Coordinates of C-alpha atoms and ligand atoms in Angstrom, one line a residue:
M1 CA -7.6 -19.2 30.1
A2 CA -6.6 -19.3 26.4
G3 CA -2.9 -19.1 25.4
T4 CA -1.3 -16.5 23.1
L5 CA -0.3 -16.8 19.5
Y6 CA 3.1 -15.0 18.8
L7 CA 3.9 -14.1 15.2
V8 CA 7.7 -14.4 15.2
P9 CA 9.6 -13.1 12.1
T10 CA 12.8 -14.9 11.1
P11 CA 15.8 -13.6 9.2
I12 CA 15.5 -13.1 5.4
G13 CA 19.1 -14.2 4.9
N14 CA 21.2 -12.9 7.8
L15 CA 21.2 -14.8 11.1
G16 CA 22.5 -11.7 12.7
D17 CA 19.0 -10.3 12.4
I18 CA 17.6 -12.6 15.1
S19 CA 16.5 -10.3 17.9
R20 CA 16.7 -11.1 21.6
R21 CA 12.9 -10.9 21.7
M22 CA 12.4 -13.4 18.9
A23 CA 14.8 -15.9 20.5
D24 CA 13.2 -15.4 24.0
T25 CA 9.7 -15.9 22.5
L26 CA 10.7 -19.1 20.8
A27 CA 12.3 -20.3 24.0
Q28 CA 9.3 -19.6 26.1
V29 CA 6.3 -20.9 24.0
D30 CA 4.8 -24.4 24.4
L31 CA 4.9 -25.1 20.7
I32 CA 6.0 -23.7 17.3
A33 CA 3.8 -23.8 14.2
A34 CA 6.2 -23.8 11.2
E35 CA 5.8 -23.4 7.5
D36 CA 8.6 -26.0 6.9
T37 CA 9.6 -27.8 10.1
R38 CA 13.1 -28.7 8.5
V39 CA 13.9 -25.0 8.0
T40 CA 12.7 -24.1 11.5
L41 CA 14.7 -27.0 13.0
K42 CA 17.9 -25.5 11.6
L43 CA 17.0 -22.1 13.2
L44 CA 16.3 -23.8 16.6
N45 CA 19.6 -25.7 16.4
H46 CA 21.3 -22.4 15.8
L47 CA 19.6 -21.0 18.9
G48 CA 20.3 -24.2 20.9
L49 CA 16.5 -24.7 21.4
K50 CA 14.4 -27.8 21.4
K51 CA 10.6 -27.3 20.9
P52 CA 7.6 -29.3 19.8
L53 CA 7.0 -28.4 16.1
V54 CA 3.7 -28.7 14.2
S55 CA 3.2 -28.0 10.4
Y56 CA 1.3 -24.9 9.3
Y57 CA 1.7 -24.3 5.6
R58 CA -0.2 -22.9 2.6
H59 CA -2.1 -26.1 1.9
N60 CA -3.2 -27.1 5.4
T61 CA -4.2 -23.7 6.8
Q62 CA -7.7 -25.1 7.5
T63 CA -6.9 -28.3 9.3
G64 CA -3.5 -27.0 10.6
G65 CA -5.2 -23.8 11.8
E66 CA -8.0 -25.7 13.7
A67 CA -5.4 -27.9 15.4
V68 CA -3.3 -24.9 16.5
L69 CA -6.4 -23.0 17.6
A70 CA -7.6 -25.9 19.7
R71 CA -4.3 -26.0 21.6
L72 CA -4.4 -22.2 22.1
L73 CA -7.9 -22.5 23.5
A74 CA -6.7 -25.2 25.8
G75 CA -4.2 -22.7 27.3
E76 CA -1.0 -23.5 25.4
S77 CA 1.1 -20.7 23.9
C78 CA 2.3 -21.0 20.3
A79 CA 4.8 -19.2 18.0
L80 CA 4.1 -19.0 14.3
V81 CA 7.1 -18.9 12.1
T82 CA 7.6 -19.1 8.3
D83 CA 10.8 -20.0 6.3
A84 CA 11.9 -16.3 6.2
G85 CA 10.5 -13.0 7.2
T86 CA 7.3 -11.9 8.8
P87 CA 4.4 -14.5 9.0
A88 CA 1.2 -13.5 7.3
I89 CA 3.0 -11.3 4.7
S90 CA 2.9 -13.3 1.4
D91 CA 3.3 -16.3 3.8
P92 CA 0.9 -18.5 5.8
G93 CA -0.6 -16.8 8.9
E94 CA -3.3 -14.5 7.7
E95 CA -6.1 -17.1 8.2
L96 CA -4.7 -18.2 11.6
V97 CA -4.7 -14.6 12.9
A98 CA -8.3 -14.2 11.7
Q99 CA -9.3 -17.5 13.4
C100 CA -7.7 -16.4 16.7
A101 CA -9.2 -13.0 16.5
A102 CA -12.7 -14.5 15.9
A103 CA -12.2 -16.9 18.9
G104 CA -11.0 -14.2 21.2
V105 CA -7.4 -15.6 21.4
E106 CA -4.7 -12.9 21.9
V107 CA -2.2 -12.4 19.0
V108 CA 1.1 -10.7 19.6
S109 CA 3.2 -9.6 16.6
I110 CA 6.9 -9.4 17.2
P111 CA 8.5 -6.8 14.8
G112 CA 11.4 -8.0 12.7
P113 CA 12.7 -8.8 9.2
C114 CA 10.4 -8.2 6.3
A115 CA 11.6 -8.1 2.7
L116 CA 9.2 -5.5 1.6
I117 CA 10.0 -2.9 4.2
T118 CA 13.7 -3.5 3.9
A119 CA 13.4 -2.9 0.1
L120 CA 11.2 0.1 0.4
S121 CA 13.4 1.9 2.8
V122 CA 16.5 1.5 0.7
S123 CA 14.8 2.1 -2.7
G124 CA 15.3 5.8 -2.9
L125 CA 11.7 6.1 -4.1
P126 CA 9.0 8.0 -2.2
T127 CA 8.1 6.0 1.0
G128 CA 5.3 8.2 2.4
R129 CA 2.6 6.3 0.6
F130 CA 3.0 2.9 -0.9
T131 CA 1.0 -0.2 -1.9
F132 CA 2.2 -3.7 -1.4
E133 CA 1.2 -5.9 -4.3
G134 CA 2.9 -9.2 -3.2
F135 CA 3.2 -11.7 -6.1
L136 CA 1.4 -10.8 -9.3
P137 CA -1.2 -13.4 -10.5
M138 CA 0.4 -16.2 -12.6
N139 CA -2.6 -16.5 -14.9
R140 CA -1.8 -14.2 -17.9
K141 CA -5.3 -12.7 -18.1
N142 CA -5.6 -12.0 -14.4
R143 CA -2.1 -10.5 -14.3
K144 CA -2.9 -8.2 -17.2
S145 CA -6.1 -7.0 -15.6
H146 CA -4.4 -6.6 -12.2
L147 CA -1.7 -4.4 -13.8
A148 CA -4.4 -2.5 -15.7
S149 CA -6.0 -1.7 -12.3
L150 CA -2.7 -0.1 -11.3
E151 CA -2.5 2.2 -14.3
H152 CA -3.4 5.3 -12.3
E153 CA -1.6 4.3 -9.1
T154 CA 0.4 7.2 -7.8
R155 CA 1.8 5.5 -4.7
T156 CA 5.1 3.5 -4.8
M157 CA 4.3 -0.1 -5.6
I158 CA 6.1 -3.1 -4.1
F159 CA 6.1 -6.5 -5.8
Y160 CA 7.6 -9.9 -4.8
E161 CA 8.9 -12.1 -7.5
A162 CA 10.7 -15.4 -8.0
P163 CA 14.0 -15.2 -10.0
H164 CA 12.8 -17.5 -12.8
K165 CA 9.8 -15.2 -13.5
L166 CA 11.6 -11.9 -13.1
T167 CA 12.4 -11.3 -16.8
A168 CA 8.8 -11.8 -17.9
T169 CA 7.5 -9.7 -15.0
L170 CA 9.7 -6.8 -15.8
A171 CA 8.5 -6.9 -19.4
D172 CA 4.9 -6.8 -18.2
L173 CA 5.6 -3.9 -15.8
A174 CA 7.4 -2.0 -18.6
E175 CA 4.4 -2.6 -20.9
A176 CA 1.9 -1.5 -18.2
F177 CA 3.8 1.6 -16.8
G178 CA 6.2 2.5 -19.7
P179 CA 9.9 2.0 -20.0
Q180 CA 10.8 5.4 -18.4
R181 CA 9.2 4.5 -15.0
R182 CA 11.8 4.2 -12.2
I183 CA 12.3 0.9 -10.5
T184 CA 14.6 -0.2 -7.7
L185 CA 15.4 -3.9 -7.8
C186 CA 16.5 -5.3 -4.4
R187 CA 18.3 -8.6 -4.7
E188 CA 19.4 -11.0 -1.9
L189 CA 18.7 -8.5 0.8
T190 CA 20.8 -8.9 4.0
K191 CA 22.9 -11.7 2.3
L192 CA 26.4 -11.8 1.0
H193 CA 25.5 -10.8 -2.6
E194 CA 23.0 -8.1 -1.6
Q195 CA 22.5 -5.7 -4.5
V196 CA 20.3 -2.6 -5.0
L197 CA 19.8 -1.6 -8.6
R198 CA 18.1 1.8 -9.1
T199 CA 17.1 2.1 -12.8
T200 CA 14.2 2.3 -15.1
L201 CA 11.8 -0.5 -16.2
G202 CA 13.2 -0.3 -19.8
Q203 CA 16.8 -0.5 -18.7
A204 CA 16.0 -3.3 -16.2
V205 CA 14.4 -5.4 -19.1
E206 CA 17.6 -4.9 -21.2
H207 CA 19.9 -5.7 -18.3
F208 CA 18.2 -9.0 -17.3
A209 CA 17.9 -10.0 -21.0
Q210 CA 21.8 -10.2 -20.9
T211 CA 22.3 -11.3 -17.2
P212 CA 19.9 -14.0 -16.1
P213 CA 18.5 -13.1 -12.7
K214 CA 19.7 -15.1 -9.7
G215 CA 18.6 -15.0 -6.1
E216 CA 15.5 -13.4 -4.4
F217 CA 14.1 -10.1 -5.6
V218 CA 11.8 -7.3 -4.3
L219 CA 10.7 -4.8 -7.0
V220 CA 9.9 -1.3 -5.9
V221 CA 8.2 0.7 -8.7
E222 CA 7.7 4.4 -8.7
G223 CA 4.0 5.5 -8.7
G224 CA 2.6 7.4 -11.7
C225 CA 2.0 11.1 -12.0
P226 CA -1.3 12.4 -10.5
P227 CA -3.8 13.5 -13.1
P228 CA -3.7 17.3 -13.7
E229 CA -6.0 19.1 -11.2
E230 CA -9.3 19.7 -12.7
Q231 CA -9.7 23.4 -13.6
A232 CA -12.1 25.1 -11.3
G233 CA -15.2 26.1 -13.2
P234 CA -17.1 29.4 -12.9
E235 CA -19.7 27.9 -10.7
Q236 CA -17.1 26.9 -8.1
A237 CA -15.5 30.3 -8.3
L238 CA -18.9 32.1 -7.8
E239 CA -19.7 29.8 -4.8
E240 CA -16.4 30.9 -3.2
V241 CA -17.0 34.6 -3.9
F242 CA -20.5 34.5 -2.2
Q243 CA -19.0 32.5 0.6
L244 CA -16.4 35.2 1.3
Q245 CA -19.1 37.8 1.1
T246 CA -21.1 36.1 3.8
Q247 CA -17.9 36.4 5.9
G248 CA -18.0 40.1 5.5
L249 CA -15.8 40.8 2.4
S250 CA -16.9 43.3 -0.2
L251 CA -17.7 41.8 -3.7
R252 CA -14.6 43.5 -5.1
D253 CA -12.3 42.0 -2.5
A254 CA -13.9 38.5 -2.7
V255 CA -13.5 38.5 -6.5
K256 CA -9.9 39.6 -6.2
Q257 CA -9.1 36.8 -3.7
V258 CA -10.9 34.0 -5.6
S259 CA -9.6 35.0 -9.0
K260 CA -6.0 34.9 -7.7
K261 CA -6.5 31.5 -6.0
L262 CA -8.3 29.8 -8.9
E263 CA -6.4 31.6 -11.6
I264 CA -9.6 33.0 -13.2
P265 CA -9.5 36.4 -14.9
K266 CA -10.7 39.0 -12.4
N267 CA -12.9 41.0 -14.8
Q268 CA -14.7 37.9 -16.0
L269 CA -15.4 36.7 -12.5
Y270 CA -16.5 40.2 -11.4
S271 CA -19.1 40.6 -14.2
L272 CA -20.3 37.0 -13.6
A273 CA -20.7 37.7 -9.9
L274 CA -22.5 41.0 -10.6
D275 CA -24.9 39.3 -13.1
R276 CA -25.6 36.6 -10.5
S277 CA -26.1 38.9 -7.6
N278 CA -28.3 41.2 -9.8
S279 CA -30.5 38.4 -10.8
Q280 CA -30.6 37.2 -7.2
S281 CA -31.7 40.6 -5.9
E282 CA -34.2 40.8 -8.8
R283 CA -35.6 37.5 -7.7
H284 CA -35.7 38.7 -4.2
I285 CA -37.6 41.9 -5.1
L286 CA -40.0 39.8 -7.2
N287 CA -40.6 37.4 -4.3
V288 CA -41.4 40.3 -2.0
L289 CA -43.9 41.8 -4.5
I290 CA -45.6 38.4 -4.9
Q291 CA -45.8 38.0 -1.1
R292 CA -47.3 41.5 -0.8
D293 CA -49.9 40.7 -3.5
I294 CA -50.9 37.4 -1.8
T295 CA -51.3 39.0 1.7
S296 CA -53.3 42.0 0.3
Q297 CA -55.9 39.7 -1.4
Ligands
SAM1 N1 7.1 -13.1 4.7 C1 8.2 -12.7 3.9 C2 8.6 -11.3 4.3 O1 8.2 -10.9 5.4 O2 9.2 -10.6 3.5 C3 8.0 -12.9 2.4 C4 7.9 -14.3 2.0 S1 7.5 -14.5 0.3 C5 7.0 -16.2 0.2 C6 9.1 -14.7 -0.4 C7 9.5 -13.4 -1.3 O3 10.0 -12.4 -0.5 C8 10.6 -13.7 -2.3 O4 10.1 -14.3 -3.5 C9 11.1 -12.3 -2.6 O5 10.4 -11.6 -3.5 C10 11.0 -11.7 -1.2 N2 12.3 -11.9 -0.4 C11 12.4 -12.7 0.7 N3 13.7 -12.7 1.2 C12 14.3 -11.8 0.3 C13 15.7 -11.3 0.3 N4 16.6 -11.7 1.2 N5 16.0 -10.5 -0.7 C14 15.1 -10.1 -1.6 N6 13.8 -10.5 -1.6 C15 13.4 -11.3 -0.7

């Protein structure tokens, strides 16, 4: 029987965030696939564990993935860890999970530290609907077109960024969304110098022009305003009036109800509805007469 792949998150800065289940899983698996074995070795030393380690990083996902999958299919269990945070989230793992799913190997995800969720929850911006954008493309043209595709995004947007690119990225965001758009910059989360800066894109650009950014950042950007609701046209209003009539309302009451709901002047809607129902009944009478003519011939 095939083994199980465990996705084991690791702290994004604070070793106190290691959970009992993470440690137990690392202790119990046959092998650990790690993004950087040196980083994982330090974690294992901290936990007092010794485990066989194999490399699984961005540039060997194909061969590394095949090797891990072969061992899983042979019945071994494996934990996948990255340098920090949740595997497969802007980190290696996505392909391995897909390979396992395709091969029918069970994958268990252990919940734990993740920079984007930590940042979103503390941001003070709407959390109900959000979009995770990860790292923006480095290529200038792709980056511009990606930001243009977010022009009408109304959900809160979350970006990862490296400190040496932060100033340029903030300028691009300010250009794309305007300087007044709110942003929360979450720096060095869970670490000694953790900082949460709630400001606007324009002010953030000014701030980091004077204070060069240091440490790791998650950027949480407010979504844009939804486009104004399209005004309901007379056709839609008439449709609703006739719908209400089929439910038993008089024309007068149906018009009253719809004009209030769609903010259309009552008199205008009433005369439109009268015109339409007159022409409908005229059409009906005409049809009856034609039918009579045909049958009497
Ligand atoms: N898989 C990880 C996760 O679950 O969050 C993300 C890995 S991604 C390669 C690294 C990026 O995550 C950093 O560039 C930064 O944007 C963000 N990040 C990671 N740790 C962070 C921290 N302690 N504070 C702020 N941002 C952090």
